[in-house]
Coordinates of C-alpha atoms and ligand atoms in Angstrom, one line a residue:
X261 CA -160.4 -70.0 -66.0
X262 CA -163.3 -72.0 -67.3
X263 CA -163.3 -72.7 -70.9
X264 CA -166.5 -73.3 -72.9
X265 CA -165.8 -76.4 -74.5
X266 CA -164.9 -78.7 -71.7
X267 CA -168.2 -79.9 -69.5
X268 CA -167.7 -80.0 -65.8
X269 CA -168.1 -82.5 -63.6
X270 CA -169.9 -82.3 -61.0
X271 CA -169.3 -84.6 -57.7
X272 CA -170.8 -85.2 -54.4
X273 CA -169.3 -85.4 -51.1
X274 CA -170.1 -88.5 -49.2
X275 CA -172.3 -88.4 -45.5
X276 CA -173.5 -90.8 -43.6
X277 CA -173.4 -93.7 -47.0
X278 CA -174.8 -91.0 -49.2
X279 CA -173.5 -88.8 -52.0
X280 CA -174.4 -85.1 -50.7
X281 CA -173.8 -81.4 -52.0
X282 CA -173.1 -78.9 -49.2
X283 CA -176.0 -78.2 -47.4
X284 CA -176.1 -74.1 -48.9
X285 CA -175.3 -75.4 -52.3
X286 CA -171.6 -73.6 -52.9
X287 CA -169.5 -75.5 -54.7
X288 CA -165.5 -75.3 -55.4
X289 CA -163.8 -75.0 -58.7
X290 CA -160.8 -78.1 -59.5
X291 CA -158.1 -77.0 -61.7
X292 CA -156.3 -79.3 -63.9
X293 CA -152.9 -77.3 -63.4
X294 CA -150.9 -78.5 -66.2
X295 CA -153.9 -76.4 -68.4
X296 CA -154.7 -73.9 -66.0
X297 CA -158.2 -75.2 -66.7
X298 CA -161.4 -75.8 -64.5
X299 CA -162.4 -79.5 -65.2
X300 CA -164.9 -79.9 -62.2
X301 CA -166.7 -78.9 -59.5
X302 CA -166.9 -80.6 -56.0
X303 CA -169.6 -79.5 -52.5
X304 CA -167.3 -77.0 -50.7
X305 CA -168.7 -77.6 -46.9
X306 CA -168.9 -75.8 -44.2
X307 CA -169.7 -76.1 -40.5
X308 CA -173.2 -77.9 -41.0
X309 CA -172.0 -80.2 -43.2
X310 CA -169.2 -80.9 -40.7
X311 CA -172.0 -81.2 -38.3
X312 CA -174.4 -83.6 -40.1
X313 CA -171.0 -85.6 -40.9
X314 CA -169.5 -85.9 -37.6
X315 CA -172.9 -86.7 -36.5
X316 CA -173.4 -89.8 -39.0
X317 CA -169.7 -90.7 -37.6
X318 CA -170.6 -91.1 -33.6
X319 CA -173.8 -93.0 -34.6
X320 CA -172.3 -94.9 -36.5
X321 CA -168.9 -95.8 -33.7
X322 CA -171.5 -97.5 -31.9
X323 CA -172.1 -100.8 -33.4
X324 CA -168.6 -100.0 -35.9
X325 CA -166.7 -100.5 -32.6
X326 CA -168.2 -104.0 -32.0
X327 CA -167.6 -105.3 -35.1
X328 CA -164.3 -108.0 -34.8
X329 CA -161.0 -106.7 -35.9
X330 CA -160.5 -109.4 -38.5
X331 CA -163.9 -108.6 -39.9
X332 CA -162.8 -105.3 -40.2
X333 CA -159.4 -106.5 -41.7
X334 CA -161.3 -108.6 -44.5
X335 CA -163.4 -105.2 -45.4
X336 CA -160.1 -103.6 -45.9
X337 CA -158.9 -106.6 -48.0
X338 CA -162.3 -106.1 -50.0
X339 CA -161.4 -102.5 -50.7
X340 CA -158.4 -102.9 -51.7
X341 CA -158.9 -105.4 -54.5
X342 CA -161.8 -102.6 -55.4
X343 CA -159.0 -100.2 -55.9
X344 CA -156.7 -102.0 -57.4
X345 CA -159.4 -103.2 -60.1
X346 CA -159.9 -99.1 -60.5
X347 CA -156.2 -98.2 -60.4
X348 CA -156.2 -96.9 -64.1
X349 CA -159.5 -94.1 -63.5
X350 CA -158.2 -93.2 -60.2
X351 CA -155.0 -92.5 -61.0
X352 CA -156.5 -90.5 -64.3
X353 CA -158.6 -88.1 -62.3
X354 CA -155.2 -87.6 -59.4
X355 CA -153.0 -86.9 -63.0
X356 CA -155.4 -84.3 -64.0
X357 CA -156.4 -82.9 -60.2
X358 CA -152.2 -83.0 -58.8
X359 CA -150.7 -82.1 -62.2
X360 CA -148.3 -85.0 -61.5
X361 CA -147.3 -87.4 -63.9
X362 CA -148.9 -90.8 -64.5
X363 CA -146.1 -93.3 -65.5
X364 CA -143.4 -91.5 -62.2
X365 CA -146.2 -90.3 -59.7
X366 CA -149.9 -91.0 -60.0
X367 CA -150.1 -94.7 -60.9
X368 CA -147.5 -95.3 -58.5
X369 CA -149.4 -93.7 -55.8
X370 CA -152.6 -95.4 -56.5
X371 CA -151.3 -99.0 -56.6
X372 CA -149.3 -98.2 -53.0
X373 CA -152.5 -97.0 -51.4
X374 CA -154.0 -100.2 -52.2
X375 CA -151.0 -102.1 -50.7
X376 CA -151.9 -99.5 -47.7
X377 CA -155.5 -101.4 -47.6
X378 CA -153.8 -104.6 -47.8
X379 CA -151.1 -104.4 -45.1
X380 CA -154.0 -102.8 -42.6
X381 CA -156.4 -105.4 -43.3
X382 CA -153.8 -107.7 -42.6
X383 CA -152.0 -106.5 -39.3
X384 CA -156.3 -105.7 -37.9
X385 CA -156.6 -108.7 -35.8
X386 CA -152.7 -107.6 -34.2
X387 CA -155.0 -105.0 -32.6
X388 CA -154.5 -106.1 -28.8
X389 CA -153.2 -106.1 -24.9
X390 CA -151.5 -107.5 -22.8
X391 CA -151.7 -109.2 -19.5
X392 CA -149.3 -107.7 -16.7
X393 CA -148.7 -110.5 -13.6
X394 CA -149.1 -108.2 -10.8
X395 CA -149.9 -111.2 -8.2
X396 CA -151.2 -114.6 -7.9
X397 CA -155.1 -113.0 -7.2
X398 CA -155.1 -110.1 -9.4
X399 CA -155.6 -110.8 -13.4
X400 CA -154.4 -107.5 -14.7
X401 CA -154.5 -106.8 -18.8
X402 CA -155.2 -104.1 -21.1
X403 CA -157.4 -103.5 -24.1
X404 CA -156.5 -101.6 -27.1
X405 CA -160.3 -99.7 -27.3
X406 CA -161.3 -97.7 -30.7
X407 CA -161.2 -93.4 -29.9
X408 CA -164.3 -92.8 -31.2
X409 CA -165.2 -90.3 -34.2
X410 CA -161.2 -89.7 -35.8
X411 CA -161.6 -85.9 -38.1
X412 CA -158.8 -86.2 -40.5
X413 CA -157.2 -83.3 -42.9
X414 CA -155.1 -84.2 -45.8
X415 CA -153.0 -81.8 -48.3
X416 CA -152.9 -82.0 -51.7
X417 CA -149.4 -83.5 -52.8
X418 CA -150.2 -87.1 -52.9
X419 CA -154.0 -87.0 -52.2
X420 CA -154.5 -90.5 -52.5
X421 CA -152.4 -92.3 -50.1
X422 CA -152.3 -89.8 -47.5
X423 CA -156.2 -90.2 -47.4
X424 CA -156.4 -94.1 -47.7
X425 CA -153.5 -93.8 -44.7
X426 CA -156.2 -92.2 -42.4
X427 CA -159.3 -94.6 -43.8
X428 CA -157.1 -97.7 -43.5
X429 CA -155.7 -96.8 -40.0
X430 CA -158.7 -95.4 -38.4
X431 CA -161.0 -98.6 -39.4
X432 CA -158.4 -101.3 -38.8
X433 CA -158.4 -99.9 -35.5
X434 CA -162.5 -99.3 -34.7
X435 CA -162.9 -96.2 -35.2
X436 CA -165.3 -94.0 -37.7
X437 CA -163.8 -90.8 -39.4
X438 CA -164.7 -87.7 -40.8
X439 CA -161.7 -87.2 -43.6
X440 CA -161.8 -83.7 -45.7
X441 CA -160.0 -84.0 -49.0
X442 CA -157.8 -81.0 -49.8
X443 CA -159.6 -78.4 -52.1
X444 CA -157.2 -78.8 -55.1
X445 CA -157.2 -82.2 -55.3
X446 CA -160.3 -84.3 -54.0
X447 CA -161.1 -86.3 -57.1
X448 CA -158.6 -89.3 -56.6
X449 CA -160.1 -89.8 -52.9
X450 CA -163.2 -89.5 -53.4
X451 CA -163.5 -92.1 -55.8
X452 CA -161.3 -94.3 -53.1
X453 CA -164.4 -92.9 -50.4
X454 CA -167.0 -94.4 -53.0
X455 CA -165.2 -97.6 -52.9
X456 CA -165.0 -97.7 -48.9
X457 CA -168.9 -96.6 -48.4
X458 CA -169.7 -99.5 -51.2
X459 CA -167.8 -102.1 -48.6
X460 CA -168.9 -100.3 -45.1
X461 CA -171.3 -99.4 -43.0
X462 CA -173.1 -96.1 -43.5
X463 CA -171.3 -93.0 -41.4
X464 CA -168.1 -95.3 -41.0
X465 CA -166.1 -93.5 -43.6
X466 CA -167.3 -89.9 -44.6
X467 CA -165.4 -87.9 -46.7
X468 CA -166.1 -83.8 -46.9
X469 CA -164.8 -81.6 -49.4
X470 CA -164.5 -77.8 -48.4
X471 CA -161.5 -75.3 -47.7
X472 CA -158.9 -75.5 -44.9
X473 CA -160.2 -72.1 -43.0
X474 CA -164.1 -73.1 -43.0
X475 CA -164.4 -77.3 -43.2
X476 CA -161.2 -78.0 -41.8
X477 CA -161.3 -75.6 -38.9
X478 CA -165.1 -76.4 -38.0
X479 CA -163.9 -80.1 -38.3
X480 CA -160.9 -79.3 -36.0
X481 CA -162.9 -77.7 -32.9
X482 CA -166.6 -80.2 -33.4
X483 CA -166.9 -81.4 -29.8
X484 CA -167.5 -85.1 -31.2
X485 CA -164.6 -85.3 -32.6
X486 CA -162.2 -87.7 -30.3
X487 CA -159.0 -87.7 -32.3
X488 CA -157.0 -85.5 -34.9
X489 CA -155.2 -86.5 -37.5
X490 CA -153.6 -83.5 -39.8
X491 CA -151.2 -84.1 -42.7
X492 CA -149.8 -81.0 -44.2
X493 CA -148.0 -78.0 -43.3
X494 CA -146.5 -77.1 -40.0
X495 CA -148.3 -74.0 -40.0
X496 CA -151.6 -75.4 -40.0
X497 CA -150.2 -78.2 -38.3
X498 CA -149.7 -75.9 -35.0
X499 CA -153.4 -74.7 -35.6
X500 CA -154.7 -78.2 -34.9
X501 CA -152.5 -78.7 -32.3
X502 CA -154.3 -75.1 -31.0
X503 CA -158.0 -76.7 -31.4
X504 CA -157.5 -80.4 -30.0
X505 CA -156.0 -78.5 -26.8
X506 CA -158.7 -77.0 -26.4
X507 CA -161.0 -79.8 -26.0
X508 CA -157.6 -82.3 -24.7
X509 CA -157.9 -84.9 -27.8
X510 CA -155.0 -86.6 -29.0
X511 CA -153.5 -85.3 -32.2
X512 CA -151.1 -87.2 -34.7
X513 CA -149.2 -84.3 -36.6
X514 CA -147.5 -85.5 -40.4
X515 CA -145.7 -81.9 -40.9
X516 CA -143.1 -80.5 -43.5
X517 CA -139.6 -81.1 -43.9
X518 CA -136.5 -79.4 -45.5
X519 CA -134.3 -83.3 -45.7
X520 CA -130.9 -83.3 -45.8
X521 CA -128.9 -85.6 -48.3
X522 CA -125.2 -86.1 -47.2
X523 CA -122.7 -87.1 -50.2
X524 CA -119.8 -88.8 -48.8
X525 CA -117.0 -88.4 -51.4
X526 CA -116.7 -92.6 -52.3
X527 CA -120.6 -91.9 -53.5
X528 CA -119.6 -89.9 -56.6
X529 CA -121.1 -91.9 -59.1
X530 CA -124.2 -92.8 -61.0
X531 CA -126.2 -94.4 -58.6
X532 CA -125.8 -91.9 -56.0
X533 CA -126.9 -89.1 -58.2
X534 CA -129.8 -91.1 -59.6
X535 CA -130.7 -91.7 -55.9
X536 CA -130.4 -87.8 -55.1
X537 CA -132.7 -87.1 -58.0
X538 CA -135.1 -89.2 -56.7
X539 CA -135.1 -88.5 -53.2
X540 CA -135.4 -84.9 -54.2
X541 CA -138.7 -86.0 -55.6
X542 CA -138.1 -83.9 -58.7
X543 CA -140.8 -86.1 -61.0
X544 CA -143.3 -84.5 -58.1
X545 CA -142.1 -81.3 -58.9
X546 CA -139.8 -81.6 -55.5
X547 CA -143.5 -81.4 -53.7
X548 CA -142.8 -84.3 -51.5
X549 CA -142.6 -83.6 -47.5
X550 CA -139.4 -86.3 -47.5
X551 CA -137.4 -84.1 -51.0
X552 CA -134.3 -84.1 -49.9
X553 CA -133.9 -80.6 -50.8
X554 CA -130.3 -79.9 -48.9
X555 CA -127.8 -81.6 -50.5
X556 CA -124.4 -81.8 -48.8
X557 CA -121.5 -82.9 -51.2
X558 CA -118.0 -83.0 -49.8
X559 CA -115.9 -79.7 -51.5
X560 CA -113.8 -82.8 -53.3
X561 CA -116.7 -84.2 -55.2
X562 CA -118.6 -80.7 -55.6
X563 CA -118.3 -79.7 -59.3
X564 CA -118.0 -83.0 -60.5
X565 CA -121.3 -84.3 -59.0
X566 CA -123.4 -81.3 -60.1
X567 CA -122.4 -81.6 -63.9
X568 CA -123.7 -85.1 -63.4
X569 CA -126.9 -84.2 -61.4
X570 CA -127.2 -81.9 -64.6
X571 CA -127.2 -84.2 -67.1
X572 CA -129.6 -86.8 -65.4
X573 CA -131.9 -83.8 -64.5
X574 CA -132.1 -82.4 -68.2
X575 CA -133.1 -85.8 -69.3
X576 CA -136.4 -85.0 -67.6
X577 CA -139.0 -84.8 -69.6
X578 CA -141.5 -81.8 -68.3
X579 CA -145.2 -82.1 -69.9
X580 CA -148.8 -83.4 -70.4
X581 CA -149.2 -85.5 -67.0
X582 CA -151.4 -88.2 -68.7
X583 CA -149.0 -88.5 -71.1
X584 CA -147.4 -91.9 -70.4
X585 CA -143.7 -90.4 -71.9
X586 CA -143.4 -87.6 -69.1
X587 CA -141.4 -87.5 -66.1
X588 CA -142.2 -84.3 -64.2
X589 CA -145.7 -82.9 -64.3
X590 CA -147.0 -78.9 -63.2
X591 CA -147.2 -77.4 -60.0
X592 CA -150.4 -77.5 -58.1
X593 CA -152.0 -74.5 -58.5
X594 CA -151.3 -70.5 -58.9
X595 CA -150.4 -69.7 -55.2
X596 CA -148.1 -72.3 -55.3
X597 CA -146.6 -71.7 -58.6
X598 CA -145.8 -68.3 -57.7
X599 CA -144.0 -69.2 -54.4
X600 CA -141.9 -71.1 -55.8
X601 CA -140.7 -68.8 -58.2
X602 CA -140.4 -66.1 -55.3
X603 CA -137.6 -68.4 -53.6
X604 CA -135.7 -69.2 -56.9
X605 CA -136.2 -65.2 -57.8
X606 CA -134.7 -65.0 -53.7
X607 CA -131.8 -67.4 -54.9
X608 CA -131.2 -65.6 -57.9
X609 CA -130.8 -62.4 -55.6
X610 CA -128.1 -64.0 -53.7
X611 CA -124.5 -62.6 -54.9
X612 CA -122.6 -65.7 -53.9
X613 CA -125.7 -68.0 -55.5
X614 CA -124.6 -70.0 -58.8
X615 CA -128.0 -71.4 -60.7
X616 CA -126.2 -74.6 -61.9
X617 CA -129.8 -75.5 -63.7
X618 CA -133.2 -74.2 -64.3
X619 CA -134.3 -70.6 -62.9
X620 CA -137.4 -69.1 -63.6
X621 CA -140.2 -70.6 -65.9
X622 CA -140.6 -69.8 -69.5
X623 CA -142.9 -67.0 -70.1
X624 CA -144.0 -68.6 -73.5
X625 CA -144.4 -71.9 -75.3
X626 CA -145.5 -74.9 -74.2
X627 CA -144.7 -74.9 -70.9
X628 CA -146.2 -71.8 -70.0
X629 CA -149.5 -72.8 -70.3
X630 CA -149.6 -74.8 -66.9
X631 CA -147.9 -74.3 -63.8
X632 CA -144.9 -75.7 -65.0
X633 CA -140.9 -75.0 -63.5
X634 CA -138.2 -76.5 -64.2
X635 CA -135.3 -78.4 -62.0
X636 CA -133.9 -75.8 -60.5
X637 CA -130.3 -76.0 -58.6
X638 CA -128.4 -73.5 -56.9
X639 CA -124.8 -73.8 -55.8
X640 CA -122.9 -71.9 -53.5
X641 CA -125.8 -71.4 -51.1
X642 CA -125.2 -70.9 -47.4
X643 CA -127.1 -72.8 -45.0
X644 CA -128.3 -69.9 -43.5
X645 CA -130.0 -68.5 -46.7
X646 CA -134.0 -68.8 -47.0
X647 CA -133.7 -70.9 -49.5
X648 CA -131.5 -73.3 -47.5
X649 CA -134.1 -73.3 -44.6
X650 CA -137.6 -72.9 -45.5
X651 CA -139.6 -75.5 -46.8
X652 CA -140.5 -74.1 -50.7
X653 CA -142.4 -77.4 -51.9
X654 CA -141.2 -77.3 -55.4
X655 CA -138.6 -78.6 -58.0
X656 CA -135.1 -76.6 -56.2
X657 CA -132.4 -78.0 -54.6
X658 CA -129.7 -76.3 -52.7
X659 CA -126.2 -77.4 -52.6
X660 CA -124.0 -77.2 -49.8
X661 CA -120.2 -78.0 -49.7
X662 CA -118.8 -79.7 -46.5
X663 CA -114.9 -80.9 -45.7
X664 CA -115.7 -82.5 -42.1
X665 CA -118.1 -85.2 -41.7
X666 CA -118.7 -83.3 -38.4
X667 CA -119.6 -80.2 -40.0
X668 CA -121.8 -81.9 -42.6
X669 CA -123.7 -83.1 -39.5
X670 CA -124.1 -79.8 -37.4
X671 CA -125.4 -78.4 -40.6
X672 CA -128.0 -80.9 -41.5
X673 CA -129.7 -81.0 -38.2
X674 CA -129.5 -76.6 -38.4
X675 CA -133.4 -77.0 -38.9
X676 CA -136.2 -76.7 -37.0
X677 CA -137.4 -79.7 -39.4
X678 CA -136.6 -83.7 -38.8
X679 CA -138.9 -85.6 -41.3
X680 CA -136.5 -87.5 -43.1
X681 CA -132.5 -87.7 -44.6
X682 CA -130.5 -89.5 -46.9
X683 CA -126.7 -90.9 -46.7
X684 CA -124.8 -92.1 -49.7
X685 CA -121.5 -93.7 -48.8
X686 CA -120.6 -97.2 -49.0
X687 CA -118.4 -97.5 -45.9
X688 CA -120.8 -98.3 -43.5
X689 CA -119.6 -97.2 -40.4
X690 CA -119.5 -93.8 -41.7
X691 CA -123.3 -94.5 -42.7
X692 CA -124.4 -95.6 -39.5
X693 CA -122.4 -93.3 -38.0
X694 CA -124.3 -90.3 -39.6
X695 CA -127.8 -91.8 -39.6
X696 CA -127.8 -92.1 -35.9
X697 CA -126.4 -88.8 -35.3
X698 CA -128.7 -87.2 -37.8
X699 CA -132.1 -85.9 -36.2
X700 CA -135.1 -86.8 -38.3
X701 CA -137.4 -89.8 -37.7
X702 CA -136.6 -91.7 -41.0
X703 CA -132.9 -92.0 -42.3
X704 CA -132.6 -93.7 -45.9
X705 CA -128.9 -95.0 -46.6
X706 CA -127.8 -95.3 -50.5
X707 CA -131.5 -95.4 -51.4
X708 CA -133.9 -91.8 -52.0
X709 CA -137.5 -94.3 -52.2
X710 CA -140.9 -93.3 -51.0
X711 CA -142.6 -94.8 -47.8
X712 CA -143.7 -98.5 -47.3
X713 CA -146.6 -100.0 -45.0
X714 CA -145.4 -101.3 -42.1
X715 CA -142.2 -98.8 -41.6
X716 CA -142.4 -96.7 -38.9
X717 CA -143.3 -92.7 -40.4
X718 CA -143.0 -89.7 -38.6
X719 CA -141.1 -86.6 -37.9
X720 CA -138.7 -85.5 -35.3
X721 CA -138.8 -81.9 -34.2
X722 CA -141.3 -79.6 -36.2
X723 CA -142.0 -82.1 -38.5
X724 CA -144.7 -83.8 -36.9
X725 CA -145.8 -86.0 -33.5
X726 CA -146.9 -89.9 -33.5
X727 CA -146.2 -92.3 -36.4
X728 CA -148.2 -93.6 -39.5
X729 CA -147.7 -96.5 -42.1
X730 CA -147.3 -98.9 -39.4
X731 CA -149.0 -101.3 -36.9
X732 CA -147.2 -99.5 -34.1
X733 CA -148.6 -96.0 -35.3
X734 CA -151.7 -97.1 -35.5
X735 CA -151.5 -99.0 -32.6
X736 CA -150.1 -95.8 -30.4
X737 CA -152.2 -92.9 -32.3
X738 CA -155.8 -94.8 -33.6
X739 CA -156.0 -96.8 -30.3
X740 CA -156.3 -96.1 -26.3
X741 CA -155.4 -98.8 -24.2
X742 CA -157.7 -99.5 -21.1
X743 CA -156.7 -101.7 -18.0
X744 CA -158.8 -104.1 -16.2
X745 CA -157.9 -105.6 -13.1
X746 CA -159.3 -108.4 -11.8
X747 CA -160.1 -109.7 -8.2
X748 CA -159.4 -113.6 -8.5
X749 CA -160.3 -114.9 -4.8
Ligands
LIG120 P1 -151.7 -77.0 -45.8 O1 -151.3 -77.1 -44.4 O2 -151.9 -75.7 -46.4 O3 -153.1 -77.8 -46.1 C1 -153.2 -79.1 -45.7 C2 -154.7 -79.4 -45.4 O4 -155.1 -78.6 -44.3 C3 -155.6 -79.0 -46.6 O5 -156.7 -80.0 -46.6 C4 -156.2 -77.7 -46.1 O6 -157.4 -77.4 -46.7 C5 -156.2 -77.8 -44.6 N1 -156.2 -76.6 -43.9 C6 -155.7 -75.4 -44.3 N2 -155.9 -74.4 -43.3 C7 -156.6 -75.0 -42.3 C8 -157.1 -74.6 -41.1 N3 -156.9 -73.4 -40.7 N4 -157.7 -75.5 -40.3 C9 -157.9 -76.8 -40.7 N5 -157.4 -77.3 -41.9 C10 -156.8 -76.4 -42.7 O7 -150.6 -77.8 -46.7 P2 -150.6 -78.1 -48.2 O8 -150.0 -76.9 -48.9 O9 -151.9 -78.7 -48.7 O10 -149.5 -79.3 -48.3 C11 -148.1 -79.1 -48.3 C12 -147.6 -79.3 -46.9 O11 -147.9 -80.6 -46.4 C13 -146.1 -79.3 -46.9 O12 -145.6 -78.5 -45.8 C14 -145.7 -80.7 -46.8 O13 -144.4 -80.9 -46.2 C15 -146.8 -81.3 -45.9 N6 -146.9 -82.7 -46.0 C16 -146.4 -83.5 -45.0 C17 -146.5 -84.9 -45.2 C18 -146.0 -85.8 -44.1 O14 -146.2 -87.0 -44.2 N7 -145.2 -85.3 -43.1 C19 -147.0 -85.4 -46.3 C20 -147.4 -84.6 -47.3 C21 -147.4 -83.2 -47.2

């Protein structure tokens, strides 16, 4: 609802180096969540602006894909001292867009996209082939070539490094992109877009702001479009898949995830739970695609490990995202909200289902004037339940016993998911063990932290295809390698 007293802003998306409304003037309302207010308005595109962008993005290939890789590297270094200067209003406007909290989530974010800048611009000049010795009178090597025009869809959840990902990858490696900024949270990367068309060439970088169904489906099937690159759920994740083969263009998939945390009993202490807490990504209201949202405790540790989750998790403080003293911040919007509440309502359906924390949200005071839930825990769950196996993208955690290490396994990789997992033990062979036998792409041991450049990121099964953060990613999804041979006598 818009209130009276607080002015909009109004912002432009960004074409071809210019700041542009939608060519039919609509526009799309941004909610701060943790208000329920509308604080601003942003161009919501459609299939011409998609048009005139994608346009400005092959013109602009030609001479972008000419331009030497450690030239492109130093624009990336550029851009990321511009952020970094900006960190402070950028991660502001992502507080008030996301409804997560500044100190735990949106600085944090901010200052790690930057480092995102940094380690492309660095690794840009690694962008290269190889020569194969076929014979004496043949020179045979391979080029790592640019894809041309890159269209790029990012969700809402942590808008500003998931964007900055696709900018950084896609012009370290040569290529121009189209990037649509999810309609609940565009602010944060927009400004980072502003930055990026201050330091590039016009039509390298454009950034459109519109709704999934109409900008992000015209921007899926454009014919100019050479690559896809889709970050958010697997639903609309198999949509894309749909549209690039249609046309046979390489897509890079960065899906959902239901992660498994596996508590060996030795790991019943503070660190662990600590660790749990934050691999569950509760201070982002548990709307992380790596919350490790199954946790498996060994029956002998059970009880005693949930009464100390407890106490860490009602230290939480739930609030005012720009306030510097809170830890957890509001869910992103209404839709949202109330899904989440449908699976804990679910939960609380169960018979055998014990809510060791949390439950529904307050229906008055403070809290209830945002999209604000609280960490939310059920014991006694099955892994067969809903809420053990579908993604819900909010603050509740399921907990599983296990007696065999065996078991523990079989029932973490019971999902059509594979994004990531945690192991807490400190016998090592059991850790190993586990990690290699667990099916996801990324495997933290004693440790629930968020991704760094230059790891290899990615899903197994449902959870995604191709890799990001890292030189090989962008090396194997932002590049296509070309052979030349050569006739030496
Ligand atoms: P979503 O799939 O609904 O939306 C993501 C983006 O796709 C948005 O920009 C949206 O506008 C756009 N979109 C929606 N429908 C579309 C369509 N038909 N055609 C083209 N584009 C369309 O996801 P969400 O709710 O914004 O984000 C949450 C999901 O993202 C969760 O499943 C989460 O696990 C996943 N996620 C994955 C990663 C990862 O790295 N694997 C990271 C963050 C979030």
């Amino acid at each position: 609802m818009t209130t009276a007293t607080q002015p909009l802003t109004s912002e432009k998306m960004l074409i071809d180096g210019r700041a542009v409304d939608a060519q039919d003037g609509r526009v799309i309302d941004v909610e701060n969540p943790a208000a329920r207010t509308v604080f601003a308005q942003v161009p919501r595109a459609g299939e011409a602006d998609v048009g005139l962008a994608v346009a400005a993005a092959a013109r602009a290939f030609a001479a972008w894909r000419t331009v030497p890789a450690r030239e492109r590297g130093r624009l990336l270094l550029r851009i990321a001292d511009a952020m970094e200067a900006e960190t402070e209003t950028i991660a502001r406007l992502v507080a008030r867009e996301t409804g997560n909290a500044i100190r735990t989530q949106a600085r944090p974010e901010v200052k790690s996209a930057a480092d995102v800048f940094r380690y492309f611009g660095g690794v840009a000049g690694e962008v290269k082939g190889e020569t194969i010795p076929l014979s004496e009178h043949m020179l045979c090597y391979t080029r790592r070539e640019p894809i041309g025009v890159v269209g790029a869809i990012v969700p809402w959840n942590a808008p500003v490094v998931l964007g900055t990902l696709k900018i950084a990858m896609a012009v370290a490696a040569g290529n121009t992109l189209v990037l649509k900024a999810a309609e609940d949270a565009p602010l944060g990367l927009l400004r980072v877009a502003q930055l990026c068309v201050e330091h590039l060439p016009p039509g390298v970088i454009n950034l459109l702001t519109g709704y999934g169904e109409e900008c992000g489906a015209a921007l899926a099937r454009h014919p100019l479009v050479r690559k896809l690159s889709f970050t958010g759920s697997t639903e609309v994740g198999r949509l894309i898949m749909h549209a690039a083969a249609d046309r046979i263009v390489p897509v890079s998939l960065e899906l959902g995830g239901k992660s498994p945390a596996i508590v060996f009993p030795d790991a019943n202490d503070d660190r662990t739970v600590d660790g749990v807490i934050s691999g569950m990504r509760f201070t982002r209201q548990g709307q992380s695609c790596t919350a490790g949202s199954r946790l498996f405790l060994h029956r002998s540790i059970f009880d005693a490990f949930l009464e100390k989750m407890s106490v860490g998790l009602t230290k939480l403080k739930i609030g005012d995202p720009s306030d510097e003293a809170t830890d957890m911040g509001a869910i992103i919007n209404r839709r949202q909200f109330d899904r989440v509440c449908s699976y804990i309502e679910d939960g609380l359906h169960q018979p055998e289902a014990r809510v060791v924390l949390g439950g529904l949200p307050p229906q008055e005071g403070p809290l209830a004037q945002g999209y604000f839930v609280q960490p939310t825990v059920f014991a006694g769950v099955r892994n067969e339940w809903r809420i053990a196996r579908e993604e819900i993208f909010g603050p509740v955690l399921v907990a599983i016993p296990w007696d065999d290490e065996r078991d523990a396994i079989r029932m973490a990789n019971d999902s059509h998911y594979g994004l990531a997992a945690y192991v807490w033990t400190r016998d090592i062979q059991k850790a190993l063990r586990t990690a290699h036998a667990i099916e996801s792409g990324w495997v933290q041991i004693n440790q629930g932290l968020g991704q760094f450049p230059g790891q290899s990121y990615g899903g197994f099964k449902q959870s995604g295809i191709g890799r990001e953060y890292s030189l090989e990613g962008m090396l194997d999804s932002y590049t296509q390698r070309k052979c030349v041979t050569v006739n030496l006598q």
